[in-house]
Amino acid sequence: MDHTPSPSLPHAALPQDDVLTPTMLAEVLEATGAGIAVLDARQGGTPLVYCNPAFEEMTGYTAAELAGRNLALLRGPDTDPRTADTLRRALDEGTPAALEILNYRKDGAPFWNALSVRPVRDAAGAVRWLVGSSIDITRQRRSEQDLRDAQDQLTRLAAETFALAEDLDRAREEADTARVAAENASRAKSRFLAMMSHELRTPMTAVLGMGDLLLGTALNEQQKGFVNTLRSSADTLLDLLNDILDFSKIEAGQLELEEIDFALGRLVEDVVQLFQVRAAAKGLSLTASVADETPAFVRGDPTRLRQVLFNLVSNAIKFTERGGVEICLWAPHTADGEDILLRFEVADTGIGMTPEQRGRLFEAFVQADASTSRKYGGTGLGLAICRHLVQAMGGEITVTSEPGDGSTFGFSIRVRPAQSVPRRTPDLKDPAPQPVVSLHILLAEDNDINRMLISTMLTRMGHRVDAVGDGRAALAALQGRSYDLLLLDMEMPVLDGGSTARAIRRSAGPVAQMPIIGISADALPEHRDRHMACGLDEYMTKPVDWEALDTLMLEVVGRPRTQRPVPAAAPPAAAEGFLGIPLIDRVKLSELRLALGAESLEGMLRLMPEAALRELSAIHAAFQGDRPRDLGHAAHTLAGLAANFGAPRLAAVARAVNERHADAETVAALLPLLEQAVADTNRLIEDPDAVQGAA
């Protein structure tokens, strides 16, 4: 066949005699990979009069099956009605159309059709034929959809990352994203634990102290029993609090075990006495047996051992309705001078467990099943703590149980022989002997109940006490009279303990050598150095151990005055450390741009300089007006603003101001650094090209 185009046949035009020649079309269209369909525009419904083999292959229909039919038969349940209407109007009106439509093959399989429809006119200019060109773009659409799904997932991940950024901002500038996330989670946990410790320990001081005071009054035997139970329960609650605070250290492998001598039998007896009333209330027996060969005294961590027994006995009573609970203790192997293996069993006649329940029993936050949680409550954390504690003490914990036949929890620990028989702790219900030295003590404590409690206990010990409610009042009291010792709460309004201690140490005259003991409900060991750096002689955590406090006070007062500690230098001396932090965090800005979009981010960044200057002005006003709390609040707001929008240097300086907001000297030294950080950051943000380049 001659493939030379006929000069008399217009491009893309059909013969002018209105006769569609299949032979000629087949020769022209046979080789094309696009599906071609020709529709008759003069007949109602624009039926198909021709299609090429590519169109047959695409649709699964033969030309004979399609001839004379409307191509609406290719539509299916998921074909977009609006797209179908657009195509129908184009065919009815004889106008061009280009669209993508979901069609269905003869076998029902869907495919995406990139369809282009063009009218072909006769010699009079009327639409005679409609020619459709179809390309199967199913793979392309699938790839595009996969790309969109990936982009959507990336956007969601970016949004989640942005939501977490507020928790990660304090550590983001110090390391890469993965390491920072882990460090920030640890810091967030520490902050939460410190707050929880403080909030719980403050009332616990009152509970324990008031119990001690009641035991020192005239009580009948029944009342003494009530108070002893109250005191014992409060001690146990305090032990639980301490163990929960240590859980993060257990997870991190940082648990520190105590090594002291203690009486094994007395410890088991204390656990039994604590739960005796609870067991009796359910009609259960609670017994304990200690094998004869078991050593009476050992050296180890009685608090951790008591914690394990407490959890196991508590659970045994909780899940037992009839019968009883038994504690057994023995030492399979003992030898002088070597580690001693102790074995414990806590057996009950309770509901028992299935093998599946036993298999996940020691996982954190897991209980036997959902019904157990609904009926008995609890967090499912106790047995996980037991497992970690037992392993830390060189042993292991197991359980044997069958449904309806009760459970037996067995565990072992390793202890050492006692170095000496522990002396009996003086009973606080007995009147304490008058101390050899009577001290005149200034107490600074903001909590009214604790101030009354500590004053009463110190007075009972034979000391004289003047009490004030904040650090500024303590400084004023020291100007008017002389005291042997200052007992200083570290968390107080107006002027906190750290600022008060530094002010005393830096003052002129003998008052600078004042013996100072800090007390705090903050039990986290890593915070001790921070408190001591303020110029304290010693530091104790609440609840107060009265006997230990009395001994410590006498020892501190007896130290040479020339050996009083000097407060650590204020942090502004390390200004170079702030200058080493970048003004803009490229990674953070990239995450924000991905999560928010470039336009939204730029709009938000334009608002930041004004907001930063507003908070800086508030900090200056609070500093001039001697309002440390307002100053701290403004600095906290500025630090969060800067961290959220990728300005790590400004965030670090503002955070330092917030952390030391009650220390006027430190704040005064930090303000120039803060002002410079605000100016430099704003200058960079106000230059869009610079920010774009930084990101």
XYZ file of C-alpha atoms in Angstrom:
695
model
C 0.000 0.000 0.000
C 1.219 3.503 -0.846
C 1.675 5.370 2.458
C 2.248 8.729 0.774
C -0.399 11.133 2.135
C -2.954 12.232 -0.444
C -2.714 15.976 -1.000
C -6.444 16.096 -1.685
C -7.377 14.610 1.728
C -7.331 17.147 4.589
C -5.426 16.143 7.750
C -7.602 14.226 10.219
C -10.592 14.452 7.874
C -12.833 11.622 6.738
C -13.936 11.133 3.103
C -16.409 13.746 1.968
C -18.828 11.161 0.495
C -20.067 10.269 4.011
C -18.907 6.697 3.528
C -16.588 5.386 6.256
C -14.162 2.974 4.590
C -12.994 0.334 7.079
C -10.190 -0.835 4.819
C -8.610 2.570 4.584
C -9.000 3.213 8.324
C -7.559 -0.187 9.153
C -4.468 0.511 7.106
C -3.957 3.881 8.798
C -4.901 2.868 12.318
C -3.824 -0.778 12.552
C -0.318 0.090 13.731
C -1.258 2.668 16.373
C -1.142 1.656 20.033
C -3.892 4.085 21.010
C -7.463 2.877 20.961
C -9.480 4.630 18.237
C -13.281 4.697 18.150
C -15.470 6.508 15.622
C -19.018 7.474 16.586
C -21.849 8.509 14.308
C -22.866 12.037 15.319
C -26.063 11.984 13.241
C -27.669 9.042 14.955
C -29.250 9.294 18.376
C -26.989 8.078 21.147
C -23.914 8.518 18.942
C -23.369 4.779 18.362
C -19.962 3.341 17.583
C -19.371 2.588 13.909
C -15.693 1.684 14.034
C -12.938 0.791 16.506
C -9.403 -0.389 15.947
C -7.741 -3.518 17.436
C -6.062 -1.473 20.192
C -9.509 -0.334 21.363
C -10.738 -3.938 21.303
C -7.761 -5.072 23.373
C -8.233 -2.220 25.834
C -11.971 -2.881 26.420
C -12.118 -6.641 25.935
C -14.959 -6.279 23.443
C -14.785 -7.148 19.748
C -15.649 -4.593 17.108
C -18.736 -6.617 16.273
C -19.908 -6.482 19.900
C -19.424 -2.719 20.049
C -20.838 -1.792 16.656
C -23.992 0.275 16.907
C -23.765 0.582 20.709
C -23.312 3.624 22.915
C -19.986 3.604 24.722
C -21.780 4.250 27.997
C -21.621 0.462 28.369
C -17.992 0.964 29.456
C -19.072 2.784 32.608
C -19.306 1.035 35.942
C -20.261 1.526 39.606
C -17.233 3.699 40.440
C -17.256 5.843 37.301
C -17.453 9.484 38.326
C -20.960 10.738 37.329
C -19.705 14.284 36.763
C -17.005 13.113 34.354
C -19.549 10.936 32.544
C -21.918 13.936 32.223
C -19.099 16.077 30.817
C -18.388 13.424 28.169
C -22.074 12.998 27.323
C -22.535 16.744 26.773
C -19.456 16.882 24.523
C -20.805 14.012 22.404
C -24.315 15.489 22.250
C -23.033 18.941 21.346
C -20.238 17.755 19.056
C -17.594 19.685 20.961
C -14.006 18.623 21.746
C -13.281 17.032 25.124
C -10.205 15.670 26.889
C -10.635 13.844 30.179
C -9.688 10.825 32.282
C -12.534 8.451 33.095
C -12.776 5.141 34.924
C -14.112 2.527 32.452
C -14.750 -1.186 32.799
C -13.679 -4.006 30.503
C -16.029 -6.705 29.320
C -14.767 -8.974 32.129
C -15.574 -6.280 34.714
C -11.996 -5.207 35.342
C -11.669 -1.426 35.798
C -9.171 0.650 33.836
C -8.407 4.336 33.576
C -9.017 5.773 30.111
C -7.292 8.975 28.986
C -9.891 9.939 26.379
C -9.677 12.682 23.790
C -12.751 13.329 21.598
C -12.648 15.495 18.485
C -15.447 16.249 15.994
C -14.952 15.704 12.235
C -17.092 17.936 10.031
C -18.481 17.406 6.566
C -18.101 19.771 3.612
C -21.002 21.885 4.906
C -19.318 22.348 8.283
C -21.734 20.121 10.233
C -20.403 17.553 12.711
C -20.498 14.194 10.958
C -18.245 11.962 13.025
C -16.833 11.954 16.539
C -13.383 10.406 16.817
C -12.177 9.251 20.205
C -8.582 8.420 21.041
C -8.097 6.277 24.167
C -4.968 5.383 26.139
C -4.969 2.974 29.079
C -3.290 4.941 31.893
C -4.155 2.560 34.716
C -0.511 1.967 35.647
C 0.224 5.671 35.522
C -2.785 6.449 37.717
C -1.755 3.722 40.129
C 1.754 5.137 40.303
C 0.370 8.620 40.811
C -1.938 7.325 43.532
C 0.962 5.532 45.198
C 2.911 8.771 45.050
C 0.000 10.721 46.500
C -0.409 8.121 49.249
C 3.282 8.389 50.016
C 3.042 12.174 50.047
C -0.029 12.038 52.284
C 1.757 9.685 54.637
C 4.792 11.935 54.622
C 2.578 14.920 55.369
C 0.913 13.057 58.220
C 4.283 12.041 59.602
C 5.477 15.614 59.291
C 2.386 16.848 61.111
C 2.942 14.294 63.863
C 6.579 15.348 64.068
C 5.498 18.949 64.401
C 3.045 18.020 67.156
C 5.867 16.306 69.022
C 8.276 19.155 68.423
C 7.160 21.033 71.533
C 8.340 18.094 73.632
C 11.574 17.711 71.683
C 12.623 21.378 71.405
C 14.881 21.480 74.476
C 17.211 18.834 73.087
C 16.813 19.206 69.297
C 19.776 21.587 68.855
C 22.177 19.227 70.670
C 22.021 16.141 68.443
C 20.357 14.521 65.474
C 16.620 13.885 65.474
C 16.678 10.273 66.639
C 18.999 10.852 69.601
C 17.193 14.054 70.556
C 13.857 12.253 70.628
C 15.198 9.712 73.124
C 16.863 12.362 75.287
C 13.777 14.547 75.338
C 11.543 11.628 76.319
C 13.880 10.946 79.234
C 13.900 14.607 80.263
C 10.123 14.873 79.984
C 9.780 11.803 82.178
C 12.216 13.247 84.714
C 10.302 16.536 84.807
C 7.032 14.672 85.320
C 8.506 12.479 88.034
C 10.040 15.479 89.781
C 6.698 17.277 89.742
C 4.822 14.202 90.918
C 7.424 13.620 93.611
C 7.076 17.160 94.906
C 3.279 17.199 94.804
C 2.957 13.843 96.598
C 5.818 14.182 99.052
C 4.607 17.490 100.424
C 1.326 16.077 101.798
C 3.103 12.840 102.721
C 5.337 14.848 105.036
C 2.221 16.039 106.846
C 0.655 12.558 106.999
C 3.778 10.929 108.398
C 4.598 13.800 110.711
C 1.117 14.086 112.149
C 1.159 10.348 112.782
C 4.402 10.771 114.700
C 2.915 13.637 116.692
C -0.168 11.578 117.569
C 2.020 8.720 118.769
C 3.669 11.164 121.155
C 0.358 12.053 122.824
C -1.755 10.213 125.388
C -3.696 7.551 123.449
C -5.543 4.435 124.518
C -4.521 1.103 123.063
C -7.161 1.127 120.319
C -6.158 4.631 119.257
C -2.507 3.640 119.240
C -3.382 0.718 116.973
C -5.235 3.024 114.596
C -2.340 5.468 114.438
C 0.225 2.701 114.024
C -1.785 1.314 111.088
C -2.043 4.815 109.640
C 1.685 5.340 110.058
C 2.553 1.933 108.599
C 0.258 2.472 105.620
C 1.778 5.882 105.004
C 5.258 4.351 105.099
C 4.173 1.761 102.556
C 2.646 4.451 100.353
C 5.917 6.327 100.500
C 7.801 3.194 99.513
C 5.481 2.769 96.534
C 6.019 6.371 95.527
C 9.770 5.915 95.652
C 9.575 2.753 93.535
C 7.372 4.397 90.920
C 9.816 7.285 90.721
C 12.595 4.751 90.195
C 10.763 2.917 87.388
C 12.293 5.078 84.678
C 15.730 4.292 86.084
C 14.863 0.597 86.101
C 14.001 0.810 82.399
C 17.233 2.669 81.703
C 19.340 0.233 83.720
C 20.185 2.952 86.244
C 18.594 1.474 89.357
C 20.819 1.877 92.405
C 20.294 -0.725 95.117
C 20.826 0.041 98.767
C 23.030 -2.203 100.890
C 22.141 -2.147 104.577
C 21.688 -4.753 107.272
C 18.088 -5.705 108.042
C 16.066 -8.401 109.784
C 14.438 -10.829 107.338
C 11.806 -12.111 109.734
C 10.809 -8.602 110.809
C 10.388 -7.550 107.182
C 8.083 -10.484 106.403
C 6.163 -9.866 109.643
C 5.674 -6.216 108.706
C 4.164 -7.236 105.356
C 1.805 -9.675 107.061
C 0.723 -7.098 109.638
C 0.100 -4.533 106.945
C -2.286 -6.813 105.015
C -3.825 -8.653 107.960
C -6.836 -6.353 108.215
C -7.480 -6.460 104.461
C -7.309 -10.256 104.407
C -9.576 -10.612 107.430
C -12.144 -8.306 105.840
C -12.486 -10.857 102.999
C -12.511 -13.820 105.376
C -9.065 -14.964 104.238
C -6.158 -16.316 106.257
C -2.766 -14.670 105.838
C 0.209 -16.592 107.203
C 3.969 -16.614 106.855
C 6.629 -19.207 107.543
C 10.396 -18.731 107.675
C 12.568 -21.848 107.547
C 14.814 -22.426 110.557
C 18.064 -22.330 108.560
C 17.266 -18.898 107.140
C 19.654 -16.234 108.475
C 18.000 -13.739 110.812
C 19.909 -10.734 109.460
C 21.245 -10.104 105.957
C 22.685 -7.202 103.998
C 20.772 -5.952 100.969
C 17.941 -3.632 99.955
C 14.949 -4.111 102.286
C 12.913 -1.416 100.537
C 13.088 -3.197 97.175
C 12.381 -6.586 98.774
C 9.399 -5.125 100.653
C 8.159 -3.657 97.369
C 8.157 -7.081 95.695
C 6.396 -8.777 98.615
C 3.918 -5.909 98.868
C 2.892 -6.314 95.222
C 2.644 -10.091 95.349
C 0.657 -10.241 98.609
C -1.611 -7.398 97.533
C -2.411 -9.183 94.257
C -2.921 -12.513 96.024
C -5.533 -11.018 98.372
C -7.173 -9.085 95.520
C -7.709 -12.218 93.385
C -8.691 -14.599 96.210
C -12.273 -14.906 97.478
C -11.986 -18.026 99.659
C -9.152 -19.743 101.482
C -6.004 -17.804 102.169
C -2.550 -16.551 101.263
C 0.753 -17.943 102.533
C 4.253 -16.452 102.420
C 7.198 -18.851 102.612
C 10.878 -17.973 102.954
C 13.927 -20.209 103.000
C 17.617 -20.163 102.076
C 18.607 -23.233 100.000
C 22.320 -22.491 100.296
C 24.063 -20.428 102.965
C 27.750 -19.957 103.584
C 29.599 -17.392 105.689
C 31.310 -14.745 103.639
C 29.474 -15.647 100.404
C 26.292 -14.434 98.748
C 23.141 -15.910 100.235
C 20.375 -17.139 97.940
C 16.938 -16.445 99.415
C 13.786 -17.977 97.979
C 10.288 -16.654 98.545
C 6.882 -18.000 97.608
C 3.527 -16.255 97.798
C 0.764 -18.829 97.299
C -2.979 -18.162 97.139
C -6.191 -20.123 96.570
C -7.595 -17.580 94.136
C -8.929 -17.559 90.593
C -5.743 -18.773 88.911
C -4.627 -18.102 85.341
C -4.477 -19.740 81.932
C -1.127 -20.405 80.193
C -1.798 -17.472 77.850
C -2.367 -15.134 80.787
C 0.765 -16.341 82.528
C 2.821 -15.791 79.387
C 2.327 -12.005 79.354
C 1.865 -11.393 83.061
C 5.180 -9.637 83.690
C 4.873 -7.173 80.812
C 4.461 -3.507 81.751
C 0.868 -2.184 81.785
C -0.548 -5.652 81.107
C -3.088 -7.558 83.187
C -4.434 -11.065 82.753
C -7.263 -9.864 80.483
C -9.719 -6.997 80.022
C -12.232 -8.460 82.469
C -9.545 -8.531 85.155
C -8.875 -4.840 84.638
C -12.581 -3.969 84.767
C -13.277 -6.018 87.907
C -10.129 -5.463 89.939
C -8.654 -2.230 88.558
C -4.972 -1.409 88.620
C -2.427 -0.330 86.025
C -0.767 -3.676 85.366
C 2.596 -2.157 86.297
C 3.256 -3.879 89.640
C 4.466 -7.253 88.372
C 6.685 -5.621 85.745
C 8.333 -3.642 88.538
C 8.691 -6.853 90.572
C 10.459 -8.582 87.696
C 12.936 -5.713 87.235
C 13.603 -5.436 90.963
C 14.144 -9.155 91.404
C 16.514 -9.255 88.445
C 18.388 -6.255 89.843
C 18.796 -8.169 93.113
C 20.364 -11.111 91.265
C 17.357 -13.394 91.049
C 14.361 -14.350 88.935
C 10.603 -14.536 89.365
C 8.213 -17.222 88.095
C 4.565 -18.189 88.460
C 2.696 -21.501 88.455
C -1.060 -21.386 88.162
C -4.126 -23.104 86.773
C -7.609 -21.615 86.345
C -9.571 -22.091 89.569
C -6.625 -23.627 91.464
C -4.853 -20.537 92.694
C -1.408 -19.166 91.890
C 2.062 -19.426 93.376
C 4.587 -16.693 92.676
C 8.158 -17.693 93.447
C 11.206 -15.488 93.323
C 14.803 -15.553 94.450
C 17.248 -12.802 95.366
C 20.873 -12.698 96.409
C 21.963 -10.935 99.583
C 25.138 -10.818 101.631
C 25.729 -11.755 105.260
C 24.969 -8.920 107.661
C 28.029 -6.991 108.790
C 26.499 -6.360 112.198
C 23.179 -6.915 113.919
C 21.139 -3.759 113.249
C 20.217 -1.793 116.306
C 16.548 -1.246 117.054
C 15.187 1.987 115.633
C 13.825 4.156 118.481
C 10.034 4.042 118.639
C 8.722 7.511 117.889
C 5.844 7.003 120.284
C 8.356 7.049 123.126
C 9.365 10.572 124.227
C 12.645 11.491 122.556
C 15.486 12.282 124.937
C 16.353 15.971 125.319
C 19.227 16.797 122.931
C 22.492 17.817 124.441
C 22.471 21.010 122.359
C 19.376 23.199 121.986
C 19.548 25.119 118.711
C 17.828 28.346 117.759
C 16.517 27.536 114.266
C 15.015 29.702 111.544
C 12.604 27.659 109.417
C 11.586 28.897 105.941
C 8.686 26.776 104.612
C 5.753 28.018 102.501
C 3.324 25.154 103.215
C 1.281 26.020 106.314
C 0.775 22.422 107.438
C 4.402 21.442 106.962
C 5.559 24.645 108.670
C 3.434 23.772 111.721
C 4.532 20.126 111.640
C 8.269 20.799 111.343
C 8.126 23.528 113.988
C 6.325 21.196 116.400
C 8.731 18.305 115.817
C 11.801 20.515 116.225
C 10.331 21.989 119.400
C 9.670 18.504 120.744
C 13.325 17.691 120.079
C 14.220 20.569 122.377
C 15.051 23.292 119.834
C 13.679 26.834 119.536
C 12.069 27.645 116.217
C 11.062 30.822 114.391
C 9.143 30.102 111.169
C 8.580 32.229 108.036
C 6.793 31.502 104.764
C 9.271 32.496 102.036
C 12.894 33.320 101.298
C 12.513 37.081 101.426
C 10.999 36.856 104.921
C 13.933 34.634 105.938
C 16.449 37.262 104.776
C 14.560 39.909 106.758
C 14.548 37.712 109.885
C 18.303 37.185 109.634
C 18.825 40.951 109.709
C 17.056 41.251 113.046
C 18.542 38.441 115.125
C 21.082 35.654 115.232
C 20.267 31.983 114.582
C 22.256 28.796 114.920
C 20.888 27.294 111.696
C 18.575 27.968 108.758
C 16.298 25.123 107.666
C 15.352 26.133 104.135
C 12.636 24.730 101.857
C 13.915 24.862 98.267
C 10.567 25.481 96.512
C 8.942 28.668 97.794
C 7.150 31.675 96.293
C 8.528 35.232 96.253
C 12.137 34.017 96.703
C 12.965 30.330 96.430
C 15.442 28.403 98.542
C 18.280 28.478 96.021
C 18.115 32.264 95.588
C 17.865 32.726 99.355
C 20.948 30.590 100.028
C 22.989 32.432 97.393
C 21.919 35.807 98.787
C 23.050 34.750 102.284
C 26.414 33.437 101.126
C 27.128 36.635 99.174
C 26.107 38.999 101.974
C 28.538 40.861 104.229
C 29.216 39.974 107.857
C 28.754 36.858 109.967
C 25.391 35.998 108.398
C 27.260 34.777 105.297
C 28.583 31.877 107.417
C 25.082 30.805 108.505
C 24.717 26.975 108.564
C 22.042 26.095 105.986
C 20.259 22.786 105.439
C 17.973 22.588 102.430
C 14.845 20.427 102.428
C 12.792 19.546 99.362
C 10.178 17.142 98.091
C 12.276 16.808 94.931
C 13.655 13.291 95.363
C 15.464 12.960 92.039
C 19.163 12.395 92.787
C 20.313 14.334 89.729
C 18.817 17.527 91.218
C 20.793 17.290 94.461
C 23.925 18.840 92.945
C 21.898 21.757 91.610
C 20.527 22.491 95.081
C 23.887 22.051 96.788
C 25.508 24.456 94.294
C 23.413 27.269 95.784
C 25.587 27.237 98.920
C 23.879 24.647 101.123
C 25.759 22.774 103.829
C 23.499 19.737 103.480
C 20.319 18.652 101.701
C 17.470 16.340 102.793
C 14.376 15.128 100.976
C 10.839 15.020 102.328
C 9.213 13.252 104.112
C 11.640 14.195 106.849
C 13.438 11.539 108.871
C 13.347 13.382 112.193
C 16.091 11.452 113.938
C 18.395 11.852 110.923
C 17.549 15.556 110.689
C 18.332 16.136 114.380
C 21.693 14.393 114.024
C 22.484 16.283 110.824
C 21.634 19.685 112.310
C 23.946 19.173 115.263
C 26.731 17.975 112.956
C 26.368 20.917 110.544
C 26.297 23.504 113.337
C 29.481 22.012 114.750
C 31.455 22.487 111.529
C 34.030 25.313 111.399
C 32.423 28.458 109.992
C 35.335 28.964 107.620
C 34.315 25.781 105.801
C 30.921 27.052 104.684
C 30.289 26.326 100.973
C 30.504 29.023 98.333
C 27.669 29.170 95.784
C 28.509 28.152 92.249
C 29.074 30.898 89.717
C 26.042 32.081 87.805
C 25.579 30.453 84.402
C 26.122 33.647 82.306
C 29.859 33.019 82.672
C 29.288 30.383 79.981
C 27.949 32.916 77.463
C 30.135 31.346 74.791
C 28.012 28.226 75.123
C 24.926 30.178 74.032
C 26.799 31.785 71.147
C 27.749 28.335 69.907
C 24.067 27.443 69.400
C 22.803 28.222 65.865
C 20.237 30.974 65.393
C 18.125 28.889 63.008
C 17.496 25.132 63.083
C 17.493 23.964 59.451
C 15.937 20.580 60.244
C 13.115 22.120 62.267
C 12.262 24.657 59.560
C 12.243 21.927 56.912
C 9.818 19.886 59.008
C 7.579 22.898 59.520
C 7.621 23.758 55.830
C 6.680 20.180 54.953
C 3.924 20.029 57.569
C 2.439 23.503 57.109
C 3.358 24.447 53.575
C 5.790 27.184 52.602
C 3.152 29.926 52.435
C 1.685 29.186 55.867
C 5.121 28.926 57.463
C 6.268 32.236 56.015
C 3.096 33.891 57.287
C 3.708 32.577 60.786
C 7.373 33.547 60.731
C 6.408 37.119 59.869
C 4.507 37.272 63.173
C 7.361 35.941 65.308
C 9.567 39.090 65.590
C 6.700 41.145 67.006
C 5.739 38.358 69.425
C 9.367 37.952 70.563
C 9.733 41.697 71.183
C 6.453 41.696 73.131
C 7.650 38.922 75.464
C 11.054 40.593 75.834
C 9.303 43.805 76.888
C 7.253 41.846 79.426
C 10.454 40.314 80.832
C 12.024 43.764 81.255
C 8.894 45.139 82.930
C 8.672 42.208 85.343
C 12.365 42.500 86.184
C 12.095 46.232 86.907
C 8.925 45.693 88.938
C 10.432 42.837 90.995
C 7.841 40.318 89.784
C 9.857 37.109 89.320
C 6.846 34.915 88.607
C 5.652 37.174 85.779
C 9.224 37.263 84.491
C 9.413 33.479 84.485
C 6.077 33.185 82.705
C 7.132 35.577 79.929
C 10.502 33.824 79.540
C 8.759 30.448 79.364
C 6.428 31.751 76.632
C 9.355 33.182 74.663
C 11.341 29.941 74.966
C 8.413 27.891 73.664
C 7.783 30.314 70.803
C 11.424 30.246 69.724
C 11.747 26.477 69.994
C 8.556 25.821 68.042
C 9.744 27.940 65.126
C 13.313 26.686 64.941
C 15.243 29.398 66.811
C 17.380 27.294 69.207
C 19.735 30.011 70.512
C 16.875 32.284 71.540
C 15.062 29.297 73.059
C 18.133 28.308 75.104
C 18.729 31.809 76.536
C 15.019 32.327 77.306
C 14.890 28.923 78.961
C 17.876 29.851 81.160
C 16.090 33.057 82.216
C 12.970 31.052 83.051
C 14.866 28.469 85.094
C 16.606 31.190 87.156
C 13.762 33.734 87.169
C 13.876 34.162 90.964
C 17.615 34.928 90.978
C 17.835 38.648 90.201
C 21.610 38.570 89.808
C 21.519 35.785 87.249
C 18.630 37.351 85.330
C 20.461 40.696 85.166
C 23.481 38.961 83.642
C 21.366 36.993 81.156
C 19.255 39.888 79.876
C 21.918 41.298 77.483
C 22.328 37.835 75.960
C 18.554 37.538 75.608
C 18.256 40.957 73.959
C 21.021 40.105 71.484
C 19.465 36.719 70.694
C 16.078 38.364 70.012
C 17.678 41.006 67.750
C 19.808 38.512 65.791
C 16.963 36.024 65.374
C 14.468 38.687 64.283
C 16.944 40.097 61.789
C 17.404 36.686 60.224
C 13.672 35.899 60.160
C 12.810 39.253 58.593
C 15.117 38.401 55.678
C 13.116 35.710 53.777
C 16.079 34.783 51.581
C 18.242 34.157 54.621
C 15.611 31.961 56.260
C 15.037 30.057 53.007
C 18.740 29.457 52.701
C 19.023 28.423 56.331
C 16.326 25.821 55.886
